[in-house]
mmCIF file of C-alpha atoms in Angstrom:
data_model
loop_
_atom_site.group_PDB
_atom_site.id
_atom_site.type_symbol
_atom_site.label_atom_id
_atom_site.label_comp_id
_atom_site.label_asym_id
_atom_site.label_seq_id
_atom_site.Cartn_x
_atom_site.Cartn_y
_atom_site.Cartn_z
ATOM 1 C CA UNK A 1 69.422 -7.082 46.956
ATOM 2 C CA UNK A 2 67.959 -7.435 50.795
ATOM 3 C CA UNK A 3 66.044 -10.581 51.611
ATOM 4 C CA UNK A 4 62.564 -9.045 53.156
ATOM 5 C CA UNK A 5 60.617 -12.829 52.625
ATOM 6 C CA UNK A 6 59.807 -13.703 56.319
ATOM 7 C CA UNK A 7 61.723 -17.206 57.262
ATOM 8 C CA UNK A 8 61.832 -19.326 60.247
ATOM 9 C CA UNK A 9 65.325 -20.980 61.253
ATOM 10 C CA UNK A 10 65.532 -24.643 62.059
ATOM 11 C CA UNK A 11 67.767 -25.604 64.792
ATOM 12 C CA UNK A 12 69.480 -27.981 62.737
ATOM 13 C CA UNK A 13 69.365 -29.632 59.438
ATOM 14 C CA UNK A 14 70.858 -32.748 57.128
ATOM 15 C CA UNK A 15 70.457 -33.776 53.537
ATOM 16 C CA UNK A 16 71.704 -36.958 53.207
ATOM 17 C CA UNK A 17 71.907 -37.829 49.195
ATOM 18 C CA UNK A 18 71.347 -41.359 47.964
ATOM 19 C CA UNK A 19 71.833 -43.625 44.998
ATOM 20 C CA UNK A 20 69.844 -46.435 44.215
ATOM 21 C CA UNK A 21 71.356 -50.067 43.945
ATOM 22 C CA UNK A 22 71.921 -51.071 40.081
ATOM 23 C CA UNK A 23 71.767 -54.097 40.665
ATOM 24 C CA UNK A 24 67.587 -54.429 41.537
ATOM 25 C CA UNK A 25 65.282 -52.785 39.978
ATOM 26 C CA UNK A 26 65.108 -48.863 40.681
ATOM 27 C CA UNK A 27 61.172 -49.331 42.030
ATOM 28 C CA UNK A 28 61.985 -52.048 43.976
ATOM 29 C CA UNK A 29 64.737 -49.766 46.098
ATOM 30 C CA UNK A 30 62.269 -46.745 46.054
ATOM 31 C CA UNK A 31 59.664 -49.135 47.786
ATOM 32 C CA UNK A 32 61.958 -50.730 50.442
ATOM 33 C CA UNK A 33 63.188 -46.703 51.325
ATOM 34 C CA UNK A 34 59.372 -45.879 51.493
ATOM 35 C CA UNK A 35 58.431 -48.686 53.503
ATOM 36 C CA UNK A 36 60.906 -50.402 56.141
ATOM 37 C CA UNK A 37 63.736 -48.214 56.002
ATOM 38 C CA UNK A 38 61.605 -45.283 56.400
ATOM 39 C CA UNK A 39 60.244 -46.775 59.590
ATOM 40 C CA UNK A 40 63.387 -47.226 61.033
ATOM 41 C CA UNK A 41 64.456 -43.605 60.730
ATOM 42 C CA UNK A 42 61.103 -42.113 61.453
ATOM 43 C CA UNK A 43 61.640 -43.728 64.856
ATOM 44 C CA UNK A 44 64.584 -41.535 65.581
ATOM 45 C CA UNK A 45 63.960 -39.318 68.713
ATOM 46 C CA UNK A 46 64.867 -35.634 68.303
ATOM 47 C CA UNK A 47 63.325 -34.947 64.931
ATOM 48 C CA UNK A 48 61.220 -32.244 63.847
ATOM 49 C CA UNK A 49 60.530 -33.383 60.160
ATOM 50 C CA UNK A 50 61.653 -36.092 58.276
ATOM 51 C CA UNK A 51 60.685 -35.815 54.250
ATOM 52 C CA UNK A 52 61.910 -37.917 51.685
ATOM 53 C CA UNK A 53 62.452 -36.177 48.525
ATOM 54 C CA UNK A 54 62.248 -38.814 45.541
ATOM 55 C CA UNK A 55 63.894 -37.353 42.489
ATOM 56 C CA UNK A 56 62.891 -38.199 38.631
ATOM 57 C CA UNK A 57 64.738 -41.675 37.123
ATOM 58 C CA UNK A 58 65.267 -39.235 33.943
ATOM 59 C CA UNK A 59 67.195 -35.756 35.069
ATOM 60 C CA UNK A 60 69.200 -34.232 32.907
ATOM 61 C CA UNK A 61 69.072 -31.159 34.578
ATOM 62 C CA UNK A 62 66.252 -28.266 34.649
ATOM 63 C CA UNK A 63 68.684 -25.452 35.213
ATOM 64 C CA UNK A 64 69.628 -23.762 31.654
ATOM 65 C CA UNK A 65 72.635 -23.976 29.978
ATOM 66 C CA UNK A 66 74.784 -21.440 31.200
ATOM 67 C CA UNK A 67 78.411 -20.302 30.424
ATOM 68 C CA UNK A 68 80.946 -20.807 33.402
ATOM 69 C CA UNK A 69 78.307 -23.487 35.243
ATOM 70 C CA UNK A 70 77.806 -27.120 34.924
ATOM 71 C CA UNK A 71 73.991 -27.206 34.684
ATOM 72 C CA UNK A 72 73.720 -30.791 33.398
ATOM 73 C CA UNK A 73 73.688 -33.442 35.670
ATOM 74 C CA UNK A 74 76.411 -36.128 35.103
ATOM 75 C CA UNK A 75 74.763 -39.188 34.669
ATOM 76 C CA UNK A 76 77.647 -40.914 36.843
ATOM 77 C CA UNK A 77 76.469 -38.517 40.101
ATOM 78 C CA UNK A 78 72.659 -38.080 39.172
ATOM 79 C CA UNK A 79 71.010 -38.591 42.497
ATOM 80 C CA UNK A 80 67.885 -40.887 43.114
ATOM 81 C CA UNK A 81 66.883 -39.464 46.317
ATOM 82 C CA UNK A 82 67.212 -36.934 49.611
ATOM 83 C CA UNK A 83 66.560 -37.762 53.022
ATOM 84 C CA UNK A 84 65.834 -34.060 54.539
ATOM 85 C CA UNK A 85 66.000 -34.111 58.001
ATOM 86 C CA UNK A 86 65.376 -31.087 60.443
ATOM 87 C CA UNK A 87 65.901 -31.568 64.166
ATOM 88 C CA UNK A 88 64.617 -29.827 67.274
ATOM 89 C CA UNK A 89 67.617 -28.860 68.422
ATOM 90 C CA UNK A 90 71.730 -29.458 67.852
ATOM 91 C CA UNK A 91 71.571 -32.251 70.314
ATOM 92 C CA UNK A 92 69.384 -34.173 69.022
ATOM 93 C CA UNK A 93 71.457 -36.226 66.504
ATOM 94 C CA UNK A 94 73.504 -37.557 69.849
ATOM 95 C CA UNK A 95 70.110 -39.301 71.127
ATOM 96 C CA UNK A 96 69.533 -41.033 67.948
ATOM 97 C CA UNK A 97 72.283 -43.165 67.754
ATOM 98 C CA UNK A 98 70.772 -46.506 68.348
ATOM 99 C CA UNK A 99 68.427 -45.877 65.391
ATOM 100 C CA UNK A 100 71.431 -44.372 63.112
ATOM 101 C CA UNK A 101 72.969 -47.933 63.910
ATOM 102 C CA UNK A 102 69.989 -49.648 62.376
ATOM 103 C CA UNK A 103 69.605 -47.518 59.457
ATOM 104 C CA UNK A 104 73.316 -47.968 58.979
ATOM 105 C CA UNK A 105 72.480 -51.783 58.609
ATOM 106 C CA UNK A 106 69.604 -51.239 56.157
ATOM 107 C CA UNK A 107 71.387 -49.330 53.974
ATOM 108 C CA UNK A 108 72.768 -52.132 52.066
ATOM 109 C CA UNK A 109 69.527 -53.598 51.175
ATOM 110 C CA UNK A 110 68.361 -50.307 49.138
ATOM 111 C CA UNK A 111 71.543 -47.768 48.398
ATOM 112 C CA UNK A 112 75.146 -48.043 46.641
ATOM 113 C CA UNK A 113 76.309 -44.823 47.680
ATOM 114 C CA UNK A 114 74.890 -42.344 50.618
ATOM 115 C CA UNK A 115 76.227 -38.727 51.519
ATOM 116 C CA UNK A 116 75.199 -36.665 54.334
ATOM 117 C CA UNK A 117 75.839 -33.085 54.104
ATOM 118 C CA UNK A 118 74.560 -31.128 57.179
ATOM 119 C CA UNK A 119 74.180 -27.225 57.618
ATOM 120 C CA UNK A 120 75.446 -25.403 60.391
ATOM 121 C CA UNK A 121 73.339 -24.652 63.524
ATOM 122 C CA UNK A 122 69.995 -22.286 62.952
ATOM 123 C CA UNK A 123 71.454 -21.768 59.032
ATOM 124 C CA UNK A 124 68.351 -23.576 57.341
ATOM 125 C CA UNK A 125 65.399 -21.539 56.462
ATOM 126 C CA UNK A 126 62.008 -21.788 55.506
ATOM 127 C CA UNK A 127 60.184 -19.206 53.991
ATOM 128 C CA UNK A 128 56.801 -18.301 54.029
ATOM 129 C CA UNK A 129 55.391 -18.210 50.599
ATOM 130 C CA UNK A 130 52.950 -20.456 49.962
ATOM 131 C CA UNK A 131 50.221 -18.107 51.182
ATOM 132 C CA UNK A 132 47.738 -20.974 51.237
ATOM 133 C CA UNK A 133 48.651 -22.195 47.525
ATOM 134 C CA UNK A 134 49.213 -26.051 47.035
ATOM 135 C CA UNK A 135 52.345 -27.234 45.624
ATOM 136 C CA UNK A 136 51.894 -29.501 42.185
ATOM 137 C CA UNK A 137 55.433 -29.841 41.469
ATOM 138 C CA UNK A 138 58.995 -29.252 43.085
ATOM 139 C CA UNK A 139 62.177 -28.863 42.122
ATOM 140 C CA UNK A 140 65.692 -29.377 43.970
ATOM 141 C CA UNK A 141 68.625 -27.156 43.211
ATOM 142 C CA UNK A 142 72.187 -27.837 44.100
ATOM 143 C CA UNK A 143 75.219 -25.674 44.098
ATOM 144 C CA UNK A 144 78.499 -26.115 44.250
ATOM 145 C CA UNK A 145 80.740 -23.047 45.258
ATOM 146 C CA UNK A 146 83.199 -22.174 42.482
ATOM 147 C CA UNK A 147 87.055 -22.315 43.491
ATOM 148 C CA UNK A 148 88.630 -19.209 44.880
ATOM 149 C CA UNK A 149 85.264 -18.189 46.223
ATOM 150 C CA UNK A 150 85.259 -18.172 50.150
ATOM 151 C CA UNK A 151 82.762 -19.829 52.223
ATOM 152 C CA UNK A 152 81.661 -16.536 53.701
ATOM 153 C CA UNK A 153 80.964 -14.792 50.793
ATOM 154 C CA UNK A 154 79.675 -17.724 49.072
ATOM 155 C CA UNK A 155 76.981 -17.796 52.009
ATOM 156 C CA UNK A 156 76.126 -14.028 51.836
ATOM 157 C CA UNK A 157 75.370 -14.227 47.823
ATOM 158 C CA UNK A 158 73.311 -17.183 48.281
ATOM 159 C CA UNK A 159 71.410 -15.984 51.328
ATOM 160 C CA UNK A 160 71.041 -11.959 50.292
ATOM 161 C CA UNK A 161 71.272 -12.002 46.628
ATOM 162 C CA UNK A 162 70.601 -15.901 45.254
ATOM 163 C CA UNK A 163 67.444 -16.791 47.434
ATOM 164 C CA UNK A 164 65.848 -13.216 47.028
ATOM 165 C CA UNK A 165 66.225 -13.490 43.340
ATOM 166 C CA UNK A 166 64.759 -16.756 42.930
ATOM 167 C CA UNK A 167 61.877 -15.994 45.294
ATOM 168 C CA UNK A 168 60.745 -12.738 42.867
ATOM 169 C CA UNK A 169 61.210 -15.004 39.909
ATOM 170 C CA UNK A 170 58.135 -16.662 40.079
ATOM 171 C CA UNK A 171 55.090 -17.200 42.733
ATOM 172 C CA UNK A 172 56.570 -19.910 44.616
ATOM 173 C CA UNK A 173 54.707 -22.223 46.994
ATOM 174 C CA UNK A 174 57.447 -23.554 49.002
ATOM 175 C CA UNK A 175 60.984 -21.718 49.217
ATOM 176 C CA UNK A 176 63.425 -23.962 51.728
ATOM 177 C CA UNK A 177 67.192 -23.087 51.800
ATOM 178 C CA UNK A 178 70.163 -24.917 53.330
ATOM 179 C CA UNK A 179 74.014 -24.307 53.304
ATOM 180 C CA UNK A 180 76.514 -27.149 54.196
ATOM 181 C CA UNK A 181 79.357 -27.620 56.600
ATOM 182 C CA UNK A 182 82.653 -28.921 54.674
ATOM 183 C CA UNK A 183 81.858 -32.507 53.899
ATOM 184 C CA UNK A 184 82.979 -35.026 56.484
ATOM 185 C CA UNK A 185 82.723 -39.045 55.979
ATOM 186 C CA UNK A 186 82.658 -39.786 59.671
ATOM 187 C CA UNK A 187 79.292 -37.866 59.957
ATOM 188 C CA UNK A 188 77.959 -40.866 58.159
ATOM 189 C CA UNK A 189 80.111 -43.645 57.354
ATOM 190 C CA UNK A 190 77.962 -46.512 56.762
ATOM 191 C CA UNK A 191 79.177 -50.152 56.019
ATOM 192 C CA UNK A 192 79.239 -51.672 52.843
ATOM 193 C CA UNK A 193 78.031 -48.652 51.189
ATOM 194 C CA UNK A 194 80.192 -46.242 48.824
ATOM 195 C CA UNK A 195 80.855 -42.550 50.085
ATOM 196 C CA UNK A 196 82.794 -41.876 47.587
ATOM 197 C CA UNK A 197 82.615 -37.555 47.052
ATOM 198 C CA UNK A 198 85.421 -36.124 45.426
ATOM 199 C CA UNK A 199 86.555 -32.376 46.051
ATOM 200 C CA UNK A 200 85.586 -31.231 42.768
ATOM 201 C CA UNK A 201 82.071 -32.823 43.139
ATOM 202 C CA UNK A 202 81.045 -31.507 46.611
ATOM 203 C CA UNK A 203 78.011 -29.578 46.928
ATOM 204 C CA UNK A 204 77.754 -26.521 48.973
ATOM 205 C CA UNK A 205 73.816 -25.367 49.366
ATOM 206 C CA UNK A 206 70.672 -26.341 48.190
ATOM 207 C CA UNK A 207 67.455 -24.666 47.511
ATOM 208 C CA UNK A 208 64.038 -26.527 47.435
ATOM 209 C CA UNK A 209 61.480 -24.823 45.139
ATOM 210 C CA UNK A 210 57.904 -25.722 45.022
ATOM 211 C CA UNK A 211 55.175 -24.759 41.971
ATOM 212 C CA UNK A 212 51.452 -24.785 41.484
ATOM 213 C CA UNK A 213 52.262 -27.292 38.646
ATOM 214 C CA UNK A 214 54.613 -28.909 36.127
ATOM 215 C CA UNK A 215 53.655 -25.959 33.665
ATOM 216 C CA UNK A 216 54.831 -23.182 36.239
ATOM 217 C CA UNK A 217 58.197 -25.255 37.451
ATOM 218 C CA UNK A 218 58.960 -25.034 33.089
ATOM 219 C CA UNK A 219 58.125 -21.593 32.966
ATOM 220 C CA UNK A 220 60.488 -20.633 35.522
ATOM 221 C CA UNK A 221 63.324 -22.225 34.251
ATOM 222 C CA UNK A 222 62.832 -20.940 30.635
ATOM 223 C CA UNK A 223 62.135 -17.035 31.964
ATOM 224 C CA UNK A 224 64.467 -14.391 31.488
ATOM 225 C CA UNK A 225 64.671 -13.812 35.338
ATOM 226 C CA UNK A 226 66.540 -16.857 35.605
ATOM 227 C CA UNK A 227 68.989 -16.531 32.512
ATOM 228 C CA UNK A 228 69.983 -12.975 34.183
ATOM 229 C CA UNK A 229 70.749 -14.556 37.298
ATOM 230 C CA UNK A 230 72.555 -17.150 35.939
ATOM 231 C CA UNK A 231 74.912 -14.581 34.567
ATOM 232 C CA UNK A 232 75.315 -13.336 38.144
ATOM 233 C CA UNK A 233 75.431 -17.070 39.646
ATOM 234 C CA UNK A 234 79.062 -17.666 37.479
ATOM 235 C CA UNK A 235 80.743 -15.272 39.581
ATOM 236 C CA UNK A 236 80.389 -17.641 42.994
ATOM 237 C CA UNK A 237 79.307 -21.189 41.405
ATOM 238 C CA UNK A 238 80.673 -23.657 39.328
ATOM 239 C CA UNK A 239 77.863 -26.046 38.963
ATOM 240 C CA UNK A 240 73.672 -25.413 39.204
ATOM 241 C CA UNK A 241 72.523 -28.820 39.681
ATOM 242 C CA UNK A 242 68.402 -28.438 39.507
ATOM 243 C CA UNK A 243 66.335 -31.395 39.629
ATOM 244 C CA UNK A 244 63.008 -32.658 39.167
ATOM 245 C CA UNK A 245 61.247 -33.869 42.368
ATOM 246 C CA UNK A 246 58.702 -36.745 41.765
ATOM 247 C CA UNK A 247 57.250 -37.064 45.027
ATOM 248 C CA UNK A 248 58.322 -35.410 48.407
ATOM 249 C CA UNK A 249 56.535 -37.506 51.723
ATOM 250 C CA UNK A 250 56.838 -36.412 54.725
ATOM 251 C CA UNK A 251 56.899 -39.353 57.852
ATOM 252 C CA UNK A 252 57.616 -36.975 60.673
ATOM 253 C CA UNK A 253 56.421 -33.473 61.081
ATOM 254 C CA UNK A 254 56.742 -31.165 64.275
ATOM 255 C CA UNK A 255 57.890 -34.039 66.138
ATOM 256 C CA UNK A 256 54.950 -36.244 65.693
ATOM 257 C CA UNK A 257 55.315 -39.744 63.410
ATOM 258 C CA UNK A 258 52.661 -39.934 61.260
ATOM 259 C CA UNK A 259 50.647 -43.127 60.957
ATOM 260 C CA UNK A 260 51.142 -42.786 56.978
ATOM 261 C CA UNK A 261 53.537 -40.699 55.111
ATOM 262 C CA UNK A 262 51.583 -37.548 53.854
ATOM 263 C CA UNK A 263 52.194 -36.308 50.016
ATOM 264 C CA UNK A 264 52.404 -32.567 50.553
#
């Protein structure tokens, strides 16, 4: 299947996977992330967009059960949220190191584990699927490459087969994709916060899916098209963790810091 959907490439992007501290109320951590912590991140120079992806507290996994693929999200690795950042250039992270140090120091106040995944330059894609339709519900899907499948083969399948199949399975209002470079703890080695990430738990790509409402999201994952796609996916991926998104909050857009986050 050839991808014919128009898209915009982003110069550089990263996704920081976040787990809230368990020795304090989850909502307390979320409010700190939405408030004081967001101000630190938003002040980082060189950003194109900064968006917080809040994941529902109960997230067993939206992707339907499929032979050979882990679709049930393990409770001990279940993510609470993702900090999605796109930069204006591949050099932008270098000029934001002062704010990064402040973010490092503040993480202990809210998170117990943080893992940064970055995409190769110009590999992150935002697809033009909205056509003026509003997003009322989202799902965030992470894939783990099957052992024995090479990186190039996996990425080719992801871009040319998997993503177009998702786009034709339903009327999406948002479609963003990211493939990840090999995970390296040194890219985000904040103190006093865990960064454990065993090789068999690492992730290799993500897809953000937007829907008109929660009903449309449920119908999408229950569809025959997704069941068929799962059969094909099993040759390339060993896990498909599909999270229900509770909120997507934008703090920086087109390089400008918003006076208050936008729900969009």
